[in-house]
Short mmCIF file of C-alpha atoms and ligand atoms in Angstrom, two decimals:
data_model
loop_
_atom_site.label_atom_id
_atom_site.label_comp_id
_atom_site.label_asym_id
_atom_site.label_seq_id
_atom_site.Cartn_x
_atom_site.Cartn_y
_atom_site.Cartn_z
CA MET G 12 105.99 86.49 97.23
CA ASN G 13 103.81 87.35 94.23
CA ASP G 14 103.81 90.85 92.46
CA LYS G 15 100.96 92.18 94.04
CA GLN G 16 102.42 91.41 97.60
CA VAL G 17 105.76 93.07 96.67
CA LYS G 18 103.73 96.43 95.69
CA PHE G 19 101.81 96.19 98.72
CA ASP G 20 105.06 95.76 100.98
CA ASP G 21 106.78 98.79 98.74
CA ILE G 22 103.89 101.15 99.33
CA VAL G 23 104.08 100.45 103.05
CA SER G 24 107.84 100.69 103.21
CA LEU G 25 107.96 104.02 101.28
CA SER G 26 105.18 105.46 103.30
CA LYS G 27 107.63 104.99 106.37
CA ARG G 28 110.79 105.94 104.59
CA ARG G 29 109.62 109.18 103.43
CA GLY G 30 107.06 110.30 106.05
CA ILE G 31 103.74 109.26 105.07
CA ALA G 32 102.45 107.01 107.73
CA PHE G 33 104.64 105.31 110.83
CA PRO G 34 103.49 102.71 113.39
CA SER G 35 101.84 104.39 116.16
CA SER G 36 103.80 104.65 119.33
CA ASP G 37 106.93 103.33 117.28
CA ILE G 38 109.59 103.49 119.93
CA TYR G 39 107.48 101.37 121.94
CA GLY G 40 107.23 98.96 119.18
CA GLY G 41 103.99 100.14 117.57
CA PHE G 42 100.48 99.11 118.77
CA GLN G 43 97.98 96.82 117.51
CA SER G 44 97.54 98.12 113.77
CA THR G 45 97.52 101.92 114.64
CA TRP G 46 99.35 104.35 112.68
CA ASP G 47 100.60 108.02 113.09
CA TYR G 48 100.60 110.04 109.98
CA GLY G 49 103.87 111.77 109.09
CA TYR G 50 104.33 115.54 107.38
CA LEU G 51 103.44 114.05 103.90
CA GLY G 52 100.52 111.89 104.90
CA THR G 53 99.13 114.68 107.23
CA GLU G 54 99.26 117.02 104.15
CA MET G 55 97.58 114.55 101.86
CA LYS G 56 94.72 113.39 104.23
CA ARG G 57 94.15 117.23 104.50
CA ASN G 58 93.84 117.72 100.83
CA ILE G 59 91.41 114.72 100.59
CA ARG G 60 89.02 116.30 103.43
CA ASP G 61 89.30 119.62 101.67
CA LEU G 62 88.29 118.10 98.07
CA TRP G 63 85.32 116.06 99.69
CA TRP G 64 84.18 118.95 101.55
CA LYS G 65 84.50 121.18 98.43
CA ASN G 66 82.35 118.66 96.51
CA VAL G 67 79.79 117.52 99.06
CA VAL G 68 79.07 120.65 100.87
CA GLN G 69 80.53 123.73 99.75
CA GLU G 70 79.54 123.47 96.00
CA ARG G 71 75.87 122.45 97.06
CA GLU G 72 73.15 124.54 97.97
CA ASN G 73 71.52 121.86 100.05
CA VAL G 74 74.28 120.33 101.92
CA PHE G 75 75.30 121.90 105.30
CA GLY G 76 77.82 120.85 107.73
CA ILE G 77 78.35 119.60 111.41
CA GLU G 78 80.72 118.85 113.96
CA ALA G 79 78.69 116.52 116.32
CA ALA G 80 80.62 115.12 119.85
CA ILE G 81 82.66 111.79 119.78
CA ILE G 82 81.40 110.63 123.35
CA THR G 83 77.60 111.09 123.25
CA ASN G 84 74.65 110.19 125.32
CA PRO G 85 74.71 106.17 125.32
CA SER G 86 71.07 106.13 124.51
CA VAL G 87 71.77 107.39 121.09
CA TRP G 88 73.56 103.81 120.64
CA ASP G 89 70.79 101.95 122.14
CA ALA G 90 68.37 103.41 119.87
CA SER G 91 70.30 103.18 116.70
CA GLY G 92 70.65 99.26 117.48
CA HIS G 93 74.47 99.43 117.75
CA VAL G 94 74.51 98.02 121.28
CA SER G 95 72.88 95.24 119.96
CA ASN G 96 73.45 94.81 116.19
CA PHE G 97 76.98 96.28 115.75
CA THR G 98 78.58 92.95 115.40
CA ASP G 99 80.78 91.04 113.05
CA PRO G 100 80.88 86.98 113.06
CA LEU G 101 83.86 85.81 114.74
CA VAL G 102 85.52 82.49 114.55
CA ASP G 103 88.78 80.93 116.47
CA CYS G 104 91.09 78.53 114.21
CA LEU G 105 91.45 75.61 116.40
CA ASP G 106 94.87 74.74 115.16
CA CYS G 107 96.62 78.35 115.64
CA ASN G 108 94.19 79.83 117.98
CA GLY G 109 94.15 83.02 115.41
CA ARG G 110 90.77 85.06 115.56
CA PHE G 111 89.05 86.08 112.19
CA ARG G 112 85.91 87.69 111.03
CA ALA G 113 84.01 84.60 109.54
CA ASP G 114 82.65 86.47 106.44
CA HIS G 115 86.74 87.00 105.49
CA ILE G 116 87.32 83.51 105.54
CA ILE G 117 87.97 82.19 102.14
CA ASP G 118 87.21 78.61 101.35
CA ASN G 119 87.01 77.64 105.05
CA THR G 120 91.10 78.06 105.29
CA CYS G 121 92.66 79.56 107.87
CA PRO G 122 94.41 82.91 106.77
CA GLU G 123 97.18 82.31 109.46
CA CYS G 124 98.32 78.84 109.25
CA GLY G 125 96.14 77.54 106.38
CA SER G 126 94.38 74.41 108.07
CA LYS G 127 91.23 73.51 106.54
CA SER G 128 87.62 73.69 107.95
CA ASN G 129 88.79 73.65 111.75
CA PHE G 130 87.06 76.46 113.19
CA THR G 131 84.89 77.20 116.15
CA ASP G 132 81.15 78.14 115.58
CA GLU G 133 80.59 81.63 114.58
CA ARG G 134 79.57 83.96 117.59
CA ASN G 135 78.84 87.64 117.50
CA PHE G 136 81.34 90.14 118.41
CA ASN G 137 80.12 93.83 119.25
CA LEU G 138 82.70 96.34 117.85
CA LEU G 139 81.62 99.18 120.00
CA PHE G 140 84.54 100.84 122.10
CA LYS G 141 83.03 101.08 125.88
CA THR G 142 84.39 103.79 128.19
CA PHE G 143 83.27 105.27 131.39
CA VAL G 144 82.27 109.14 131.89
CA GLY G 145 83.20 110.34 135.17
CA PRO G 146 85.25 109.18 138.06
CA VAL G 147 83.04 106.08 138.85
CA GLU G 148 83.50 102.94 136.56
CA ASP G 149 80.16 101.35 136.79
CA ASN G 150 77.38 100.60 134.42
CA ALA G 151 75.53 103.73 135.15
CA ASN G 152 78.44 105.68 133.48
CA VAL G 153 79.13 103.37 130.29
CA ALA G 154 79.61 105.65 127.27
CA TYR G 155 80.60 104.77 123.65
CA LEU G 156 83.16 106.06 121.29
CA ARG G 157 81.31 106.45 118.26
CA PRO G 158 81.76 103.64 115.73
CA GLU G 159 80.41 105.98 112.79
CA THR G 160 79.48 109.70 112.60
CA ALA G 161 76.10 109.23 111.07
CA GLN G 162 74.38 109.31 114.57
CA GLY G 163 75.41 112.89 115.25
CA MET G 164 73.27 113.74 111.88
CA PHE G 165 70.33 112.08 112.98
CA VAL G 166 70.08 113.03 116.36
CA ASN G 167 70.47 116.81 115.35
CA PHE G 168 67.86 116.43 112.66
CA LEU G 169 65.53 118.97 114.46
CA ASN G 170 68.08 121.40 115.38
CA TYR G 171 68.93 121.44 111.72
CA GLN G 172 65.53 121.58 110.51
CA ASN G 173 64.94 124.81 112.61
CA THR G 174 68.14 126.49 111.76
CA ILE G 175 69.09 125.98 108.16
CA ARG G 176 66.34 127.61 106.36
CA HIS G 177 66.00 124.76 103.65
CA LYS G 178 63.34 122.14 103.34
CA ILE G 179 64.11 118.47 102.24
CA PRO G 180 65.55 117.25 100.35
CA PHE G 181 69.00 118.21 102.32
CA GLY G 182 71.97 116.90 103.55
CA ILE G 183 74.02 117.06 106.64
CA ALA G 184 77.93 116.22 106.17
CA GLN G 185 80.59 115.54 108.74
CA ILE G 186 84.10 114.69 108.94
CA GLY G 187 85.63 112.96 112.08
CA LYS G 188 87.16 110.16 113.90
CA SER G 189 85.40 107.01 114.33
CA PHE G 190 86.22 104.07 116.53
CA ARG G 191 85.54 100.06 116.00
CA ASN G 192 87.17 97.42 118.09
CA GLU G 193 87.58 95.51 114.83
CA ILE G 194 88.19 91.76 115.01
CA THR G 195 91.36 91.72 112.58
CA PRO G 196 92.64 95.26 111.89
CA GLY G 197 95.34 95.40 109.12
CA GLN G 198 96.32 95.82 105.63
CA PHE G 199 98.14 99.06 106.39
CA ILE G 200 95.89 102.05 106.85
CA PHE G 201 93.02 100.07 105.09
CA ARG G 202 91.66 98.57 108.42
CA THR G 203 92.24 100.22 111.72
CA ARG G 204 90.49 100.77 114.92
CA GLU G 205 90.71 104.44 115.06
CA PHE G 206 89.93 105.94 111.74
CA GLU G 207 88.68 108.86 110.07
CA GLN G 208 85.41 109.25 108.23
CA MET G 209 83.51 111.42 105.66
CA GLU G 210 79.60 110.95 105.84
CA MET G 211 76.70 112.74 104.60
CA GLU G 212 73.19 111.99 105.44
CA PHE G 213 70.91 113.18 102.77
CA PHE G 214 67.21 113.50 104.07
CA CYS G 215 64.42 113.29 101.15
CA ARG G 216 60.80 112.12 100.59
CA PRO G 217 60.43 108.29 100.63
CA GLU G 218 59.17 108.28 97.03
CA GLU G 219 62.52 110.03 95.91
CA SER G 220 64.80 108.11 97.75
CA VAL G 221 65.50 105.13 94.98
CA LYS G 222 66.25 108.19 92.54
CA PHE G 223 68.43 109.95 95.00
CA HIS G 224 70.30 106.57 95.80
CA GLU G 225 71.24 106.41 92.22
CA PHE G 226 71.95 110.15 91.99
CA TRP G 227 74.64 109.73 94.90
CA LYS G 228 76.12 106.35 93.74
CA ASN G 229 76.91 108.47 90.23
CA GLU G 230 77.95 111.63 91.99
CA ARG G 231 80.39 109.63 94.08
CA TYR G 232 81.74 107.45 91.60
CA ASN G 233 82.61 110.42 88.99
CA TRP G 234 84.23 112.06 91.89
CA TYR G 235 87.03 109.57 92.16
CA ILE G 236 87.67 109.53 88.63
CA GLU G 237 87.22 113.48 87.75
CA THR G 238 88.77 114.69 91.02
CA LEU G 239 90.96 112.20 92.38
CA MET G 240 92.09 110.73 89.14
CA ILE G 241 91.82 107.16 89.92
CA PRO G 242 91.74 105.38 86.66
CA LYS G 243 88.27 103.82 85.64
CA ASP G 244 89.55 100.22 85.59
CA LYS G 245 90.45 100.36 89.12
CA LEU G 246 86.90 101.15 90.39
CA ARG G 247 83.87 99.16 90.25
CA ILE G 248 80.08 99.63 91.87
CA ARG G 249 78.75 96.62 93.65
CA ASP G 250 75.22 96.07 94.80
CA HIS G 251 74.88 94.26 98.02
CA GLY G 252 73.03 91.23 98.46
CA LYS G 253 70.24 91.09 100.88
CA ASP G 254 72.09 88.97 103.29
CA GLU G 255 75.06 91.42 103.33
CA LEU G 256 73.21 94.59 104.40
CA SER G 257 73.83 96.23 107.96
CA HIS G 258 71.07 96.11 110.39
CA TYR G 259 69.87 99.50 109.16
CA SER G 260 70.06 99.49 105.78
CA ASP G 261 67.37 98.84 102.80
CA ALA G 262 69.79 98.80 99.92
CA THR G 263 73.51 99.49 99.71
CA SER G 264 76.04 99.77 96.92
CA ASP G 265 79.88 99.98 97.42
CA ILE G 266 82.38 101.49 95.19
CA GLU G 267 85.07 99.09 95.25
CA PHE G 268 88.84 99.81 94.57
CA ASN G 269 91.18 97.05 93.18
CA PHE G 270 93.69 97.10 96.00
CA PRO G 271 97.01 95.02 95.81
CA TRP G 272 95.08 91.80 97.10
CA GLY G 273 91.92 92.37 94.94
CA TRP G 274 88.61 94.22 95.18
CA GLY G 275 87.69 95.87 98.30
CA GLU G 276 85.27 98.59 99.72
CA LEU G 277 86.35 102.00 99.56
CA GLU G 278 82.82 103.79 99.90
CA GLY G 279 79.38 102.55 100.91
CA ILE G 280 76.37 104.33 99.69
CA ALA G 281 73.57 103.19 101.94
CA HIS G 282 69.82 103.66 101.65
CA ARG G 283 69.04 103.65 105.43
CA GLY G 284 65.21 104.21 104.72
CA ASP G 285 63.55 106.13 107.82
CA PHE G 286 65.41 103.35 110.27
CA ASP G 287 67.47 105.98 112.27
CA LEU G 288 64.82 108.62 112.64
CA THR G 289 62.10 106.16 113.64
CA ALA G 290 64.44 104.72 115.96
CA HIS G 291 65.40 107.93 117.60
CA SER G 292 61.80 109.20 117.66
CA LYS G 293 60.93 106.02 119.74
CA GLY G 294 64.31 106.38 121.93
CA SER G 295 64.02 110.15 122.79
CA GLY G 296 60.14 110.47 122.57
CA LYS G 297 60.86 113.45 120.07
CA LYS G 298 58.96 113.41 116.96
CA LEU G 299 61.66 113.58 114.16
CA ASN G 300 59.52 114.09 111.17
CA THR G 301 58.98 116.95 108.45
CA LEU G 302 55.71 118.44 107.18
CA ASP G 303 54.30 118.25 103.76
CA THR G 304 52.97 121.56 103.46
CA GLU G 305 50.69 120.41 100.43
CA SER G 306 48.45 117.61 102.41
CA ASN G 307 49.57 119.32 105.99
CA THR G 308 50.49 116.03 107.05
CA HIS G 309 53.94 114.97 108.82
CA PHE G 310 56.32 112.17 107.32
CA VAL G 311 59.50 110.52 108.37
CA PRO G 312 62.04 111.40 105.66
CA HIS G 313 64.29 108.83 104.13
CA VAL G 314 67.86 108.94 104.34
CA ILE G 315 70.66 108.23 101.52
CA GLU G 316 74.03 107.84 103.05
CA PRO G 317 77.65 108.05 101.48
CA ALA G 318 80.35 106.92 103.83
CA VAL G 319 84.06 106.76 102.95
CA GLY G 320 87.08 106.81 105.21
CA VAL G 321 89.88 109.37 104.74
CA ASP G 322 92.92 106.67 105.31
CA ARG G 323 91.08 104.13 103.00
CA ILE G 324 91.05 106.85 100.27
CA LEU G 325 94.61 107.74 100.98
CA PHE G 326 95.64 104.18 100.74
CA ALA G 327 93.57 103.83 97.14
CA ILE G 328 95.46 106.51 95.97
CA LEU G 329 98.79 105.51 96.96
CA CYS G 330 98.00 102.21 95.33
CA SER G 331 96.69 103.76 92.13
CA ALA G 332 99.95 106.32 92.12
CA TYR G 333 102.64 103.99 92.66
CA ASP G 334 104.69 103.07 89.60
CA VAL G 335 108.40 101.76 89.16
CA GLU G 336 109.91 103.16 85.78
CA GLU G 337 112.69 101.88 83.70
CA ILE G 338 114.70 105.32 82.70
CA ALA G 339 117.97 104.28 81.24
CA ASP G 340 120.29 101.25 81.00
CA GLY G 341 118.48 99.26 83.94
CA GLU G 342 118.42 102.26 86.04
CA LYS G 343 114.76 102.59 87.59
CA ARG G 344 112.82 105.16 89.33
CA THR G 345 109.99 104.69 91.73
CA LEU G 346 107.25 107.42 91.52
CA LEU G 347 103.95 108.46 92.64
CA HIS G 348 101.64 110.05 89.97
CA LEU G 349 99.72 111.80 92.46
CA PRO G 350 97.02 114.36 91.30
CA ALA G 351 98.69 118.14 92.30
CA ALA G 352 95.45 118.45 94.25
CA ILE G 353 96.35 115.68 96.60
CA ALA G 354 100.77 115.83 96.48
CA ALA G 355 102.01 116.90 99.77
CA VAL G 356 104.46 118.94 97.87
CA GLN G 357 103.52 120.62 94.41
CA ILE G 358 106.71 122.33 93.73
CA ALA G 359 110.26 121.49 94.90
CA ILE G 360 112.59 124.38 94.99
CA LEU G 361 116.34 122.81 94.06
CA PRO G 362 119.40 125.27 94.12
CA LEU G 363 122.09 123.17 92.16
CA SER G 364 124.85 124.34 94.61
CA LYS G 365 124.77 125.80 98.18
CA LYS G 366 126.43 128.72 97.09
CA GLU G 367 125.01 131.93 98.50
CA GLU G 368 124.09 133.78 95.30
CA LEU G 369 121.96 130.62 94.12
CA LYS G 370 120.47 130.10 97.63
CA THR G 371 118.89 133.66 97.52
CA ILE G 372 117.44 133.24 94.42
CA ALA G 373 116.01 129.88 95.11
CA GLN G 374 114.80 130.94 98.59
CA GLY G 375 113.31 134.24 97.04
CA ILE G 376 111.30 131.97 94.64
CA ALA G 377 109.96 129.64 97.56
CA THR G 378 108.90 132.87 99.48
CA VAL G 379 106.62 133.91 96.64
CA LEU G 380 105.39 130.56 95.65
CA ARG G 381 104.61 129.57 99.21
CA LYS G 382 101.80 132.01 99.28
CA SER G 383 99.69 129.92 96.78
CA TYR G 384 101.45 126.32 96.61
CA ARG G 385 102.73 123.55 98.88
CA VAL G 386 106.36 124.19 98.47
CA GLU G 387 109.64 122.33 99.59
CA TYR G 388 113.13 124.01 99.66
CA ASP G 389 116.01 121.19 99.29
CA GLU G 390 119.70 122.26 99.13
CA THR G 391 121.14 118.83 100.29
CA GLN G 392 122.42 115.98 98.13
CA SER G 393 122.89 115.75 94.34
CA ILE G 394 120.55 117.22 91.94
CA GLY G 395 119.97 113.38 90.77
CA LYS G 396 119.17 112.07 94.53
CA ARG G 397 116.79 115.15 95.06
CA TYR G 398 114.90 114.51 91.64
CA ARG G 399 114.69 110.91 92.74
CA ARG G 400 113.44 111.80 96.27
CA GLN G 401 110.39 114.22 94.92
CA ASP G 402 109.43 111.81 92.55
CA GLU G 403 109.06 109.08 95.27
CA ILE G 404 106.78 111.52 97.15
CA GLY G 405 104.79 112.48 93.88
CA THR G 406 105.87 116.15 93.60
CA PRO G 407 104.51 117.39 90.26
CA TYR G 408 107.32 120.02 89.39
CA CYS G 409 110.86 120.83 90.37
CA ILE G 410 112.34 124.03 89.81
CA THR G 411 116.27 124.13 89.66
CA VAL G 412 118.36 127.16 90.27
CA ASP G 413 121.75 127.29 88.49
CA PHE G 414 124.65 129.40 87.60
CA ASP G 415 123.09 130.34 84.31
CA SER G 416 120.14 131.61 86.60
CA LEU G 417 122.56 134.51 87.69
CA ASP G 418 122.67 135.74 84.16
CA ASP G 419 119.30 135.08 82.55
CA ASN G 420 117.21 135.23 85.28
CA SER G 421 115.68 131.89 84.24
CA VAL G 422 115.16 128.48 86.14
CA THR G 423 114.57 125.02 84.89
CA ILE G 424 111.20 123.50 85.82
CA ARG G 425 111.03 119.70 85.38
CA ASP G 426 107.81 117.64 84.88
CA ARG G 427 107.57 114.54 87.22
CA ASP G 428 105.71 112.45 84.63
CA THR G 429 107.78 112.95 81.77
CA MET G 430 111.05 114.39 82.95
CA LYS G 431 110.92 116.94 80.40
CA GLN G 432 112.79 120.10 81.32
CA GLU G 433 111.84 123.56 80.35
CA ARG G 434 113.64 126.84 80.82
CA ILE G 435 111.76 129.89 81.98
CA ASN G 436 112.18 133.35 83.26
CA ILE G 437 111.70 133.70 86.88
CA THR G 438 108.94 136.45 86.45
CA ALA G 439 106.98 134.19 84.43
CA LEU G 440 106.63 131.37 87.16
CA GLU G 441 103.56 132.46 88.79
CA THR G 442 101.61 132.40 85.35
CA PHE G 443 103.07 128.97 84.75
CA PHE G 444 101.83 127.73 87.87
CA LYS G 445 98.41 129.31 87.65
CA ASN G 446 97.88 127.51 84.37
CA SER G 447 99.38 124.03 85.41
CA LEU G 448 98.25 123.97 89.18
CA GLY G 449 95.51 126.75 89.46
CA THR G 450 95.52 128.85 92.47
P1 ATP F 23 84.07 96.79 106.18
O1 ATP F 23 83.03 95.72 105.36
O2 ATP F 23 85.17 96.98 105.27
O3 ATP F 23 84.00 96.51 107.44
P2 ATP F 23 81.90 98.47 106.58
O4 ATP F 23 80.80 98.07 105.63
O5 ATP F 23 81.25 98.04 107.83
O6 ATP F 23 83.31 98.19 106.18
P3 ATP F 23 80.83 101.02 106.53
O7 ATP F 23 80.07 101.21 107.92
O8 ATP F 23 79.98 101.39 105.32
O9 ATP F 23 81.91 100.12 106.49
O10 ATP F 23 81.71 102.36 106.79
C1 ATP F 23 81.97 103.40 105.82
C2 ATP F 23 83.44 103.44 105.10
O11 ATP F 23 84.15 103.81 106.35
C3 ATP F 23 84.08 102.31 104.70
O12 ATP F 23 83.44 102.34 103.21
C4 ATP F 23 85.40 102.53 104.68
O13 ATP F 23 85.97 103.49 103.56
C5 ATP F 23 85.68 103.20 106.07
N1 ATP F 23 85.96 102.39 106.93
C6 ATP F 23 84.98 101.64 107.86
N2 ATP F 23 85.70 100.76 108.78
C7 ATP F 23 86.79 101.32 108.83
C8 ATP F 23 88.14 100.80 109.33
N3 ATP F 23 88.08 99.86 110.33
N4 ATP F 23 89.17 101.25 109.07
C9 ATP F 23 89.44 102.17 108.14
N5 ATP F 23 88.01 102.72 107.54
C10 ATP F 23 86.88 102.26 107.60
#
């Protein structure tokens, strides 16, 4: 086992041990690389969604939110090309019968058994999940679970043009579940069949589309560095070669993250051209275009799409935050250097003993701080063990209440990263956290 593998396994085991993510249907032995998020993972995913929404929607005057249905008229997926083209190349290993995505095979070697160049020919495998709507399971009632949220924005283009009181360029943004019958899900929450996407379709004039593609590449890249605090050397932008492009794309750039096994896609920023609006105009018979008021002619806008998975971001954050540090005489601590905006718990309140007078003070502090921050109160185990646990879940600050607190009305604040401790009066706590965490 190499170092990279150890780290991957460590992150997965920390996640299960502490309550970030568990195998779904755990008591039945799990199910096909699906995951349920625990109390920490749920909170962290919510923080990621909120930060994305703030950056992409709330802080911009020309991006508007949408919540579209997961199950739509199947004509949407015929017109979008997904029924015929949303495929991955599938091969079987003739030695071990494992099934793999052909474009994931390296050096013609089977990832399962290691045999060389012994695969079936490639065949296309469609990733759409099919279901039936209503009581009769026949072809007339087939519907699909959406494999991307994007089509919800395209089919609502006219509704938005008529209601938002804003001319192009404008964007429509959505956060929601998508489903793909992936050939080889795995690598924890990196690739799953049910996942959550955050996507934005930015409609613009064709002649401005290259400019806006560059614009969104930079905006999105900077967001990872400035807001999610992912170190620059763990990120890169990679432009797709022509042979890699999806059926709808004129050009795509990926923001890649250096995962424990190497570089992998974190977010795709695609130039979808007029592919989707033109396809849905044909499919629906409705004119999905916009008026150029100067020339009084209609044109089909082009679309730039930043698209990312919440689960994949969470995994990238865990990878970049995970650390094992030697603290004294061979003693080690595991910690997550999470940004405070992502950490599931921002402040832990730890009375040094279970004595009633200390509990009363500690619980009083928790009640006040809970109004503004994510707070955990914990009075079990030794203080050392409680600090280790908070380090492992990435809590930026711990407050300990001790017997001196009864006399000086002060508590100790411990910083996760430096382990420095500072004595501070209880009345100054709100100002301290306003300065360090914001409101
Ligand atoms: P890949 O090449 O990894 O299969 P893709 O290029 O098909 O991904 P897109 O269609 O561009 O992915 O989807 C946009 C984003 O959605 C991806 O960058 C990723 O963050 C996320 N995503 C896509 N598929 C999955 C999946 N199966 N599990 C988790 N996240 C996913």
